[in-house]
């Protein structure tokens, strides 16, 4: 069966916003090294204005609190419990957006897919596209009714350090890195203090910014084919980035091109470069 596009437009969402099975998620997130970063800053933006009916999903809160790494995927039990309370569950068609184009929303899209909920789309262009389209805005938080969420864990969409370490020398696996080229090559520093820059041996630089057009939307299939086409025939695809957020944007692009089986290295470079004596390539 053909793979559905992972994105929806602002106009599509406007015309379906009142559909009884549609639920909208605001996944706005501000990277901790950003000048705009402050405790609760992203949620305050949500409180000031959001798409009507949208619930707020915090990737730093719905996460594995026992891990020293940022916003790691939580256990299925925790994920299910949290999204049930947000009124998100079985039978719902989910649409997720954020205020950083769709970087954090791409991660939330991936999280739901790992947990077995494939009926989820990302708002192309994010909050900026919604505002530009004249979509309605609300500042009142919804009061969702709890909804049952059935987890069907898709472990093939998730990779850890040991698996990626093995994959880095496996000719059957291609690893795509979403960080800027300067960090990939080791020329520029990492934003997280104490981390060396460079890349996983054998990986390919695929900056997330190259996958987005000038309007802030995911590039067309033809444009993405020009960027990713040489990797599409790889038996196995894994994406990585700084901490597992922008890597999900590569997953969106691959999905648009018909590869819905690519996995994400959760923890990504933060995990890799934090290992004892990590194997780091440069140039």
Tab-separated table of C-alpha atoms in Angstrom:
chain	number	residue	atom	x	y	z
A	1	UNK	CA	0.000	0.000	0.000
A	2	UNK	CA	1.260	3.541	-0.711
A	3	UNK	CA	2.601	5.403	2.304
A	4	UNK	CA	0.586	8.488	3.242
A	5	UNK	CA	2.346	11.836	3.417
A	6	UNK	CA	3.220	12.690	7.036
A	7	UNK	CA	2.302	16.381	6.692
A	8	UNK	CA	-0.941	18.358	6.539
A	9	UNK	CA	-1.332	21.987	5.531
A	10	UNK	CA	-2.789	24.771	7.646
A	11	UNK	CA	-5.719	24.995	5.238
A	12	UNK	CA	-6.414	21.283	5.655
A	13	UNK	CA	-6.389	21.590	9.423
A	14	UNK	CA	-8.679	24.632	9.341
A	15	UNK	CA	-11.238	22.655	7.339
A	16	UNK	CA	-11.011	19.629	9.670
A	17	UNK	CA	-10.571	21.354	13.038
A	18	UNK	CA	-14.148	20.658	14.132
A	19	UNK	CA	-14.089	16.991	13.101
A	20	UNK	CA	-14.966	14.860	16.152
A	21	UNK	CA	-11.997	12.533	15.713
A	22	UNK	CA	-9.329	15.242	15.251
A	23	UNK	CA	-7.090	16.149	18.191
A	24	UNK	CA	-4.400	18.836	17.992
A	25	UNK	CA	-1.136	18.846	19.946
A	26	UNK	CA	1.097	21.861	20.628
A	27	UNK	CA	4.647	20.545	21.054
A	28	UNK	CA	6.414	23.901	21.247
A	29	UNK	CA	9.930	23.517	22.635
A	30	UNK	CA	12.846	25.911	23.099
A	31	UNK	CA	16.356	24.407	23.024
A	32	UNK	CA	18.118	24.963	26.367
A	33	UNK	CA	21.002	26.852	24.721
A	34	UNK	CA	18.632	29.342	23.039
A	35	UNK	CA	18.537	32.930	24.299
A	36	UNK	CA	14.770	32.541	24.610
A	37	UNK	CA	15.123	29.518	26.860
A	38	UNK	CA	13.797	29.807	30.413
A	39	UNK	CA	11.872	27.439	32.683
A	40	UNK	CA	8.345	27.106	31.339
A	41	UNK	CA	8.932	29.528	28.437
A	42	UNK	CA	7.432	27.296	25.750
A	43	UNK	CA	4.348	26.506	27.818
A	44	UNK	CA	3.820	30.233	28.452
A	45	UNK	CA	3.757	30.757	24.683
A	46	UNK	CA	1.123	28.043	24.478
A	47	UNK	CA	-0.895	29.688	27.261
A	48	UNK	CA	-0.843	33.000	25.418
A	49	UNK	CA	-1.996	31.594	22.092
A	50	UNK	CA	-2.578	28.191	20.555
A	51	UNK	CA	-4.756	26.461	17.983
A	52	UNK	CA	-8.233	26.014	19.505
A	53	UNK	CA	-8.522	22.711	21.339
A	54	UNK	CA	-4.790	21.999	21.261
A	55	UNK	CA	-3.255	20.323	24.307
A	56	UNK	CA	0.329	20.996	25.338
A	57	UNK	CA	2.895	18.182	25.011
A	58	UNK	CA	6.242	18.845	26.714
A	59	UNK	CA	9.000	16.563	25.365
A	60	UNK	CA	11.124	17.312	28.432
A	61	UNK	CA	8.326	16.224	30.766
A	62	UNK	CA	6.896	13.224	28.909
A	63	UNK	CA	10.316	11.622	29.031
A	64	UNK	CA	12.447	9.082	30.867
A	65	UNK	CA	13.238	10.872	34.128
A	66	UNK	CA	15.716	8.164	35.134
A	67	UNK	CA	18.001	8.941	32.212
A	68	UNK	CA	20.779	11.517	32.419
A	69	UNK	CA	20.144	12.315	28.751
A	70	UNK	CA	17.601	14.983	27.745
A	71	UNK	CA	14.031	14.107	26.711
A	72	UNK	CA	14.663	10.393	26.187
A	73	UNK	CA	11.668	8.272	25.212
A	74	UNK	CA	9.647	7.328	28.312
A	75	UNK	CA	8.432	3.850	29.117
A	76	UNK	CA	5.256	2.742	27.321
A	77	UNK	CA	3.442	2.866	30.673
A	78	UNK	CA	4.394	6.476	31.354
A	79	UNK	CA	3.672	7.568	27.801
A	80	UNK	CA	0.263	5.916	27.809
A	81	UNK	CA	-0.639	7.409	31.192
A	82	UNK	CA	0.334	10.937	30.180
A	83	UNK	CA	-1.342	11.009	26.775
A	84	UNK	CA	-4.521	9.466	28.191
A	85	UNK	CA	-4.761	12.423	30.563
A	86	UNK	CA	-4.318	14.745	27.591
A	87	UNK	CA	-7.364	13.132	26.018
A	88	UNK	CA	-5.336	11.509	23.247
A	89	UNK	CA	-6.015	7.899	22.413
A	90	UNK	CA	-7.439	5.153	20.298
A	91	UNK	CA	-9.519	6.264	17.332
A	92	UNK	CA	-8.123	9.794	17.263
A	93	UNK	CA	-6.480	11.420	14.259
A	94	UNK	CA	-3.682	13.508	15.724
A	95	UNK	CA	-2.106	16.660	14.297
A	96	UNK	CA	0.978	18.070	16.017
A	97	UNK	CA	2.694	21.436	15.560
A	98	UNK	CA	5.249	23.648	17.295
A	99	UNK	CA	6.822	27.079	17.079
A	100	UNK	CA	10.214	25.939	15.771
A	101	UNK	CA	9.004	25.099	12.273
A	102	UNK	CA	8.227	21.504	13.112
A	103	UNK	CA	11.371	20.228	14.831
A	104	UNK	CA	9.845	19.218	18.183
A	105	UNK	CA	6.561	18.241	16.540
A	106	UNK	CA	8.526	15.826	14.336
A	107	UNK	CA	9.856	14.166	17.487
A	108	UNK	CA	6.356	13.885	18.981
A	109	UNK	CA	5.160	12.388	15.661
A	110	UNK	CA	7.943	9.802	15.986
A	111	UNK	CA	7.142	9.112	19.645
A	112	UNK	CA	3.514	8.294	18.869
A	113	UNK	CA	4.583	6.055	15.990
A	114	UNK	CA	7.018	4.178	18.265
A	115	UNK	CA	4.131	3.645	20.668
A	116	UNK	CA	2.030	2.228	17.838
A	117	UNK	CA	-0.239	5.161	16.979
A	118	UNK	CA	0.341	5.767	13.267
A	119	UNK	CA	-2.664	8.050	12.660
A	120	UNK	CA	-0.698	11.226	13.321
A	121	UNK	CA	0.365	14.103	11.063
A	122	UNK	CA	2.620	17.132	11.426
A	123	UNK	CA	1.380	20.628	10.569
A	124	UNK	CA	3.574	21.742	7.681
A	125	UNK	CA	5.244	25.038	8.564
A	126	UNK	CA	4.066	24.824	12.173
A	127	UNK	CA	2.646	27.732	14.135
A	128	UNK	CA	3.986	30.273	11.644
A	129	UNK	CA	2.018	28.644	8.812
A	130	UNK	CA	-1.126	28.607	10.977
A	131	UNK	CA	-0.814	32.316	11.712
A	132	UNK	CA	-0.082	33.132	8.063
A	133	UNK	CA	-3.203	31.239	6.994
A	134	UNK	CA	-5.406	33.291	9.308
A	135	UNK	CA	-6.282	30.269	11.408
A	136	UNK	CA	-8.234	30.862	14.627
A	137	UNK	CA	-6.299	31.269	17.883
A	138	UNK	CA	-7.313	30.613	21.467
A	139	UNK	CA	-5.760	31.320	24.871
A	140	UNK	CA	-8.025	29.017	26.868
A	141	UNK	CA	-6.689	25.560	27.716
A	142	UNK	CA	-9.057	22.742	26.810
A	143	UNK	CA	-10.406	20.370	29.436
A	144	UNK	CA	-9.888	16.995	27.782
A	145	UNK	CA	-11.702	13.861	28.818
A	146	UNK	CA	-9.411	10.933	29.495
A	147	UNK	CA	-9.091	8.565	26.535
A	148	UNK	CA	-7.761	5.011	26.460
A	149	UNK	CA	-4.452	4.669	24.626
A	150	UNK	CA	-3.315	1.234	23.504
A	151	UNK	CA	0.458	0.841	23.179
A	152	UNK	CA	1.782	-1.382	20.400
A	153	UNK	CA	5.490	-0.730	20.810
A	154	UNK	CA	7.413	-0.528	17.522
A	155	UNK	CA	10.946	-1.210	18.706
A	156	UNK	CA	12.326	-1.217	15.150
A	157	UNK	CA	11.868	2.581	15.036
A	158	UNK	CA	14.191	3.146	18.014
A	159	UNK	CA	17.955	2.621	18.317
A	160	UNK	CA	20.300	2.835	21.304
A	161	UNK	CA	24.069	3.326	21.575
A	162	UNK	CA	25.012	-0.337	21.272
A	163	UNK	CA	22.855	-0.802	18.185
A	164	UNK	CA	24.226	2.332	16.514
A	165	UNK	CA	27.786	1.379	17.407
A	166	UNK	CA	27.263	-1.902	15.572
A	167	UNK	CA	25.480	-0.152	12.700
A	168	UNK	CA	28.345	2.303	12.171
A	169	UNK	CA	30.460	-0.493	10.708
A	170	UNK	CA	27.578	-2.332	9.040
A	171	UNK	CA	27.373	-1.833	5.269
A	172	UNK	CA	23.650	-2.579	5.405
A	173	UNK	CA	22.908	0.460	7.580
A	174	UNK	CA	23.134	4.149	6.686
A	175	UNK	CA	23.260	6.738	9.478
A	176	UNK	CA	22.111	10.279	8.661
A	177	UNK	CA	23.088	13.155	10.988
A	178	UNK	CA	20.787	16.219	11.163
A	179	UNK	CA	23.229	18.581	12.905
A	180	UNK	CA	24.814	21.528	11.050
A	181	UNK	CA	27.790	20.549	8.916
A	182	UNK	CA	30.244	22.468	11.115
A	183	UNK	CA	29.393	20.374	14.156
A	184	UNK	CA	29.417	17.195	12.073
A	185	UNK	CA	32.891	17.932	10.724
A	186	UNK	CA	34.258	18.944	14.122
A	187	UNK	CA	34.966	22.525	13.028
A	188	UNK	CA	32.271	24.095	15.219
A	189	UNK	CA	31.604	23.410	18.907
A	190	UNK	CA	28.606	21.603	20.271
A	191	UNK	CA	26.060	23.811	22.110
A	192	UNK	CA	26.075	21.432	25.068
A	193	UNK	CA	28.995	22.100	27.369
A	194	UNK	CA	31.617	19.391	27.589
A	195	UNK	CA	30.703	17.585	24.368
A	196	UNK	CA	33.247	17.200	21.584
A	197	UNK	CA	31.971	17.823	18.081
A	198	UNK	CA	32.496	15.449	15.166
A	199	UNK	CA	30.393	12.529	14.009
A	200	UNK	CA	29.688	8.827	14.277
A	201	UNK	CA	32.132	6.987	12.007
A	202	UNK	CA	30.477	6.090	8.718
A	203	UNK	CA	27.582	8.534	9.115
A	204	UNK	CA	26.504	11.130	6.571
A	205	UNK	CA	25.860	14.836	7.129
A	206	UNK	CA	22.222	15.711	6.361
A	207	UNK	CA	21.508	19.066	8.058
A	208	UNK	CA	17.842	19.363	8.991
A	209	UNK	CA	17.803	22.919	7.646
A	210	UNK	CA	18.400	21.620	4.109
A	211	UNK	CA	15.094	19.731	4.218
A	212	UNK	CA	12.965	22.845	4.764
A	213	UNK	CA	12.068	25.421	2.112
A	214	UNK	CA	12.135	29.217	2.380
A	215	UNK	CA	8.533	29.285	3.652
A	216	UNK	CA	9.371	26.953	6.541
A	217	UNK	CA	7.636	23.921	5.051
A	218	UNK	CA	9.050	20.490	4.299
A	219	UNK	CA	10.512	20.460	0.797
A	220	UNK	CA	8.744	18.705	-2.078
A	221	UNK	CA	9.317	15.058	-2.905
A	222	UNK	CA	11.517	15.980	-5.847
A	223	UNK	CA	13.647	18.351	-3.772
A	224	UNK	CA	14.002	15.766	-1.009
A	225	UNK	CA	14.863	13.119	-3.566
A	226	UNK	CA	17.758	15.316	-4.723
A	227	UNK	CA	19.066	15.433	-1.135
A	228	UNK	CA	18.289	11.941	0.141
A	229	UNK	CA	17.923	9.876	-3.012
A	230	UNK	CA	21.337	8.226	-2.766
A	231	UNK	CA	20.417	6.782	0.653
A	232	UNK	CA	16.919	5.500	-0.099
A	233	UNK	CA	18.091	2.085	-1.258
A	234	UNK	CA	19.920	1.352	1.991
A	235	UNK	CA	18.432	-1.730	3.685
A	236	UNK	CA	18.431	0.070	7.038
A	237	UNK	CA	18.304	3.789	7.835
A	238	UNK	CA	19.027	5.452	11.184
A	239	UNK	CA	18.843	9.182	11.937
A	240	UNK	CA	20.783	11.087	14.582
A	241	UNK	CA	21.292	14.699	15.712
A	242	UNK	CA	22.260	16.474	18.930
A	243	UNK	CA	19.738	14.887	21.284
A	244	UNK	CA	17.107	13.145	19.176
A	245	UNK	CA	14.929	16.103	18.164
A	246	UNK	CA	15.945	17.391	14.729
A	247	UNK	CA	16.775	13.804	13.676
A	248	UNK	CA	13.014	13.263	13.507
A	249	UNK	CA	12.821	15.859	10.745
A	250	UNK	CA	14.908	13.544	8.549
A	251	UNK	CA	12.385	10.823	9.384
A	252	UNK	CA	9.592	13.059	8.087
A	253	UNK	CA	11.499	13.623	4.843
A	254	UNK	CA	12.209	9.910	4.425
A	255	UNK	CA	8.561	9.135	5.137
A	256	UNK	CA	7.495	11.567	2.411
A	257	UNK	CA	9.791	9.632	0.066
A	258	UNK	CA	8.224	6.294	0.977
A	259	UNK	CA	10.583	5.046	3.712
A	260	UNK	CA	8.504	4.626	6.859
A	261	UNK	CA	10.903	2.110	8.411
A	262	UNK	CA	13.784	4.422	9.366
A	263	UNK	CA	14.777	4.476	13.049
A	264	UNK	CA	15.905	7.296	15.341
A	265	UNK	CA	18.936	7.103	17.629
A	266	UNK	CA	17.437	8.348	20.877
A	267	UNK	CA	20.064	10.305	22.768
A	268	UNK	CA	21.971	10.829	19.514
A	269	UNK	CA	25.242	12.773	19.693
A	270	UNK	CA	24.754	13.675	23.368
A	271	UNK	CA	24.731	9.962	24.143
A	272	UNK	CA	27.503	9.031	21.700
A	273	UNK	CA	29.983	11.748	22.713
A	274	UNK	CA	29.331	11.114	26.428
A	275	UNK	CA	30.533	7.513	26.255
A	276	UNK	CA	33.931	6.637	27.752
A	277	UNK	CA	36.532	7.125	24.999
A	278	UNK	CA	33.953	7.662	22.249
A	279	UNK	CA	34.881	6.859	18.659
A	280	UNK	CA	34.601	10.247	16.973
A	281	UNK	CA	35.295	11.020	13.335
A	282	UNK	CA	36.027	14.499	11.963
A	283	UNK	CA	36.388	16.132	8.533
